[in-house]
Short mmCIF file of C-alpha atoms in Angstrom, two decimals:
data_model
loop_
_atom_site.label_atom_id
_atom_site.label_comp_id
_atom_site.label_asym_id
_atom_site.label_seq_id
_atom_site.Cartn_x
_atom_site.Cartn_y
_atom_site.Cartn_z
CA MET H 1 68.51 32.89 28.05
CA ASN H 2 71.27 35.53 27.07
CA SER H 3 74.19 33.40 26.29
CA GLU H 4 75.41 30.06 25.38
CA THR H 5 76.63 29.37 28.69
CA ASP H 6 73.39 30.24 30.02
CA SER H 7 71.49 27.88 27.71
CA ASP H 8 73.76 25.33 28.55
CA GLN H 9 72.82 25.68 32.35
CA LEU H 10 69.38 25.45 31.59
CA HIS H 11 70.01 22.31 29.51
CA ALA H 12 71.76 21.02 32.42
CA MET H 13 69.18 21.66 35.40
CA ALA H 14 66.34 19.15 36.27
CA SER H 15 63.17 19.56 35.15
CA THR H 16 61.70 19.76 38.97
CA ALA H 17 64.55 22.23 39.84
CA GLY H 18 62.89 24.62 42.57
CA TYR H 19 59.65 23.03 42.70
CA GLY H 20 60.65 20.93 45.99
CA GLU H 21 61.95 23.76 48.10
CA ALA H 22 59.09 25.96 47.37
CA ALA H 23 56.29 23.31 47.69
CA GLU H 24 54.45 24.50 50.68
CA ALA H 25 54.10 27.47 48.63
CA LEU H 26 53.26 26.08 45.39
CA ALA H 27 50.65 23.92 46.91
CA GLU H 28 49.23 27.00 48.42
CA GLN H 29 49.20 29.02 44.96
CA TYR H 30 47.76 25.95 43.07
CA GLU H 31 44.88 25.30 45.45
CA ASN H 32 43.85 28.93 45.53
CA VAL H 33 42.34 28.72 42.23
CA THR H 34 39.71 26.08 41.08
CA PHE H 35 39.82 23.21 38.46
CA ASP H 36 36.91 24.99 36.90
CA GLU H 37 38.76 28.25 36.77
CA VAL H 38 42.08 26.61 35.42
CA HIS H 39 40.47 24.88 32.72
CA ARG H 40 37.46 26.73 31.97
CA GLU H 41 37.75 27.07 28.14
CA VAL H 42 38.47 23.40 27.53
CA LEU H 43 35.67 21.94 30.27
CA HIS H 44 33.76 20.48 27.24
CA LEU H 45 36.42 18.58 26.08
CA PHE H 46 36.59 16.46 29.30
CA PRO H 47 34.93 12.86 29.49
CA SER H 48 31.23 13.29 30.49
CA ARG H 49 31.12 9.46 31.62
CA PRO H 50 33.99 8.04 34.14
CA SER H 51 37.19 7.21 32.29
CA SER H 52 40.77 6.98 33.04
CA VAL H 53 42.77 9.89 33.11
CA LEU H 54 46.31 10.57 33.82
CA ASP H 55 47.54 13.87 35.28
CA ILE H 56 51.26 14.35 34.44
CA GLY H 57 52.97 17.06 36.54
CA ALA H 58 49.72 16.59 39.12
CA GLY H 59 51.36 18.98 41.49
CA SER H 60 49.38 19.57 44.74
CA GLY H 61 46.65 16.96 43.26
CA ARG H 62 43.96 19.81 42.73
CA ASP H 63 43.08 18.85 39.03
CA ALA H 64 43.39 15.09 40.28
CA ALA H 65 41.23 15.51 43.25
CA ALA H 66 38.22 17.09 41.02
CA LEU H 67 38.34 14.82 38.31
CA ALA H 68 38.38 11.86 41.01
CA ALA H 69 35.38 13.41 42.48
CA ARG H 70 33.72 13.54 39.01
CA GLY H 71 34.17 9.40 38.99
CA HIS H 72 36.91 9.42 36.69
CA ARG H 73 39.90 6.65 37.52
CA VAL H 74 42.66 9.07 38.30
CA VAL H 75 46.71 8.32 38.22
CA ALA H 76 48.62 11.53 39.42
CA ALA H 77 52.15 11.33 38.18
CA GLU H 78 54.19 14.07 40.35
CA PRO H 79 58.05 13.41 40.44
CA THR H 80 58.60 15.83 43.06
CA THR H 81 58.66 14.27 46.42
CA GLU H 82 57.40 17.11 48.58
CA LEU H 83 54.31 17.64 46.15
CA ARG H 84 53.47 14.41 45.94
CA ALA H 85 53.34 14.36 49.90
CA LEU H 86 51.21 17.50 50.01
CA GLY H 87 48.88 16.15 47.46
CA ARG H 88 48.14 13.02 49.39
CA ARG H 89 47.57 14.61 52.39
CA LEU H 90 45.70 17.58 50.98
CA HIS H 91 42.95 15.21 48.88
CA ALA H 92 43.45 12.21 50.93
CA ASP H 93 39.55 11.90 50.91
CA GLN H 94 39.65 11.07 47.18
CA LYS H 95 40.75 8.17 45.39
CA ILE H 96 43.98 9.19 43.14
CA GLU H 97 46.81 6.80 42.47
CA TRP H 98 50.04 8.70 43.11
CA VAL H 99 52.83 7.68 40.89
CA ASP H 100 56.73 8.83 40.65
CA ASP H 101 56.88 9.46 37.03
CA ALA H 102 57.76 12.16 34.71
CA LEU H 103 58.12 12.89 30.76
CA PRO H 104 59.94 12.38 28.39
CA GLU H 105 59.88 8.73 29.07
CA LEU H 106 57.33 8.17 32.02
CA PRO H 107 59.08 4.94 32.70
CA GLU H 108 56.70 3.38 35.43
CA LEU H 109 53.50 3.94 33.31
CA THR H 110 55.03 2.85 30.18
CA ALA H 111 56.28 -0.29 31.75
CA GLN H 112 52.58 -1.15 32.99
CA THR H 113 51.47 -0.70 29.46
CA ARG H 114 48.58 1.58 30.62
CA ARG H 115 46.39 3.19 28.50
CA PHE H 116 44.21 6.40 29.06
CA ASP H 117 40.93 8.21 27.75
CA LEU H 118 42.58 11.56 28.76
CA ILE H 119 45.81 12.84 29.49
CA LEU H 120 46.09 16.19 31.46
CA LEU H 121 49.06 18.35 31.42
CA THR H 122 49.13 21.52 32.80
CA ALA H 123 52.29 23.83 33.04
CA VAL H 124 54.40 21.00 32.02
CA TRP H 125 55.33 21.18 28.39
CA MET H 126 57.52 24.27 29.05
CA HIS H 127 59.95 22.29 31.22
CA LEU H 128 61.02 20.13 27.93
CA ASP H 129 63.76 21.42 25.69
CA GLU H 130 63.00 20.72 21.72
CA ARG H 131 64.58 17.12 21.82
CA GLN H 132 62.36 16.12 24.95
CA ARG H 133 59.15 17.44 23.48
CA THR H 134 59.54 15.18 20.38
CA SER H 135 60.03 11.71 22.43
CA SER H 136 57.24 13.08 25.19
CA MET H 137 54.50 13.67 22.10
CA ALA H 138 55.42 9.91 20.74
CA ARG H 139 55.39 8.66 24.53
CA LEU H 140 51.60 10.44 25.25
CA VAL H 141 50.09 9.07 22.19
CA GLY H 142 51.27 5.65 23.13
CA LEU H 143 49.21 5.85 26.35
CA LEU H 144 45.91 7.02 24.72
CA GLU H 145 43.05 4.80 23.90
CA ARG H 146 41.22 5.23 20.51
CA ARG H 147 40.10 8.64 20.23
CA GLY H 148 41.55 9.44 23.66
CA ARG H 149 42.52 13.45 24.18
CA VAL H 150 45.49 15.44 25.19
CA ILE H 151 44.76 18.44 27.02
CA LEU H 152 47.65 20.73 27.90
CA SER H 153 48.68 24.27 28.63
CA LEU H 154 51.82 25.93 26.99
CA ARG H 155 53.35 28.91 29.09
CA HIS H 156 54.76 32.12 27.48
CA GLY H 157 56.80 34.58 28.94
CA PRO H 158 59.77 35.07 31.65
CA VAL H 159 61.55 32.49 33.35
CA PRO H 160 61.45 32.69 36.99
CA ALA H 161 64.97 32.43 38.73
CA GLY H 162 66.04 28.90 39.83
CA ARG H 163 63.71 27.25 36.90
CA ARG H 164 64.00 25.16 33.76
CA MET H 165 61.94 26.37 31.30
CA PHE H 166 62.12 26.64 27.35
CA PRO H 167 60.35 28.80 24.76
CA VAL H 168 57.13 26.68 23.46
CA SER H 169 54.64 27.55 20.63
CA ALA H 170 51.58 26.60 19.70
CA GLU H 171 52.68 26.28 16.26
CA GLU H 172 55.52 24.08 17.05
CA THR H 173 53.45 22.02 19.70
CA ILE H 174 50.49 21.36 16.77
CA SER H 175 52.80 20.40 14.15
CA LEU H 176 54.83 17.72 16.49
CA ALA H 177 51.03 16.42 17.62
CA ARG H 178 50.29 16.30 13.56
CA ARG H 179 52.84 14.22 13.30
CA HIS H 180 52.29 11.84 15.70
CA GLY H 181 48.77 11.07 14.60
CA LEU H 182 46.84 13.79 16.74
CA GLU H 183 44.26 16.19 15.48
CA VAL H 184 43.61 19.58 17.02
CA VAL H 185 40.39 19.82 18.67
CA HIS H 186 40.90 22.97 20.61
CA GLU H 187 42.99 26.09 20.54
CA THR H 188 42.76 29.31 23.01
CA GLN H 189 44.95 31.98 24.35
CA ARG H 190 44.65 33.53 27.99
CA ALA H 191 45.95 35.88 30.57
CA ASP H 192 47.93 34.42 33.67
CA LEU H 193 45.30 33.71 36.72
CA HIS H 194 47.72 34.84 39.10
CA GLY H 195 48.76 38.19 37.26
CA ARG H 196 52.17 37.38 36.53
CA PRO H 197 53.94 40.26 34.39
CA GLY H 198 54.51 38.95 30.83
CA VAL H 199 53.03 35.52 31.30
CA THR H 200 50.45 34.29 29.30
CA TRP H 201 48.95 30.78 28.34
CA THR H 202 47.59 28.82 25.12
CA ARG H 203 45.47 25.79 25.89
CA LEU H 204 45.17 22.96 23.53
CA GLY H 205 42.69 20.28 22.98
CA LEU H 206 44.59 17.31 20.61
CA GLN H 207 42.84 14.15 19.86
CA ARG H 208 44.25 10.55 18.76
CA ASP H 209 42.98 9.80 15.01
CA ALA H 210 41.07 6.16 16.00
CA GLY H 211 42.00 5.06 12.01
CA ARG H 212 45.39 5.66 12.12
CA GLU H 213 48.17 3.05 12.72
CA LEU H 214 50.86 4.43 15.30
CA PRO H 215 54.19 2.81 15.82
CA GLY H 216 54.70 0.19 18.80
CA ILE H 217 50.34 0.09 18.73
CA ILE H 218 48.99 -3.27 17.51
CA THR H 219 45.24 -2.60 16.23
CA GLN H 220 42.52 -4.99 16.96
CA ARG H 221 41.03 -6.16 13.75
#
């Protein structure tokens, strides 16, 4: 942002700003690339056996559907009503549990005390400001099973008009993850699949340390 006023306006926007109005076009864009293309660098980090998976910011359900087709038990958390409706319709043939929930609090899933073997965040982290990223990391750790993994992508580059996005770096994210008991098991950079000028991505794989006690989590002896 170019001024303090612009920054204040950005913080005041909803994290989902611009997504409902553009849901149809965005769903077409998301579905135009495959799960394997999007996640090619981190495919080895996904569970090989049927596992519990949470896809946060599931969008059109492309990834949730691919994971469900591989036998995983998938919860798709998507706060944009229009995208949830499209996802249910586009992937009605897959068993996906859709929920209206979002970071930084994820109140629905947190209230259910759910735990997941894998949490996937694709093009989500940049919608959270610094304070929200800190609380979100703690929330993610609280939802992970022992040795559970988080796979997330960090978007770098210009912010589209009408969207709420903040600069995010691999260094900050890794430091934050380590402070919350996650170890880094993967880091790669790549160009934008859609060829958007100036846009690049970092892919991170994070894993919970099974031997570390975490706040709010009771270790079974």
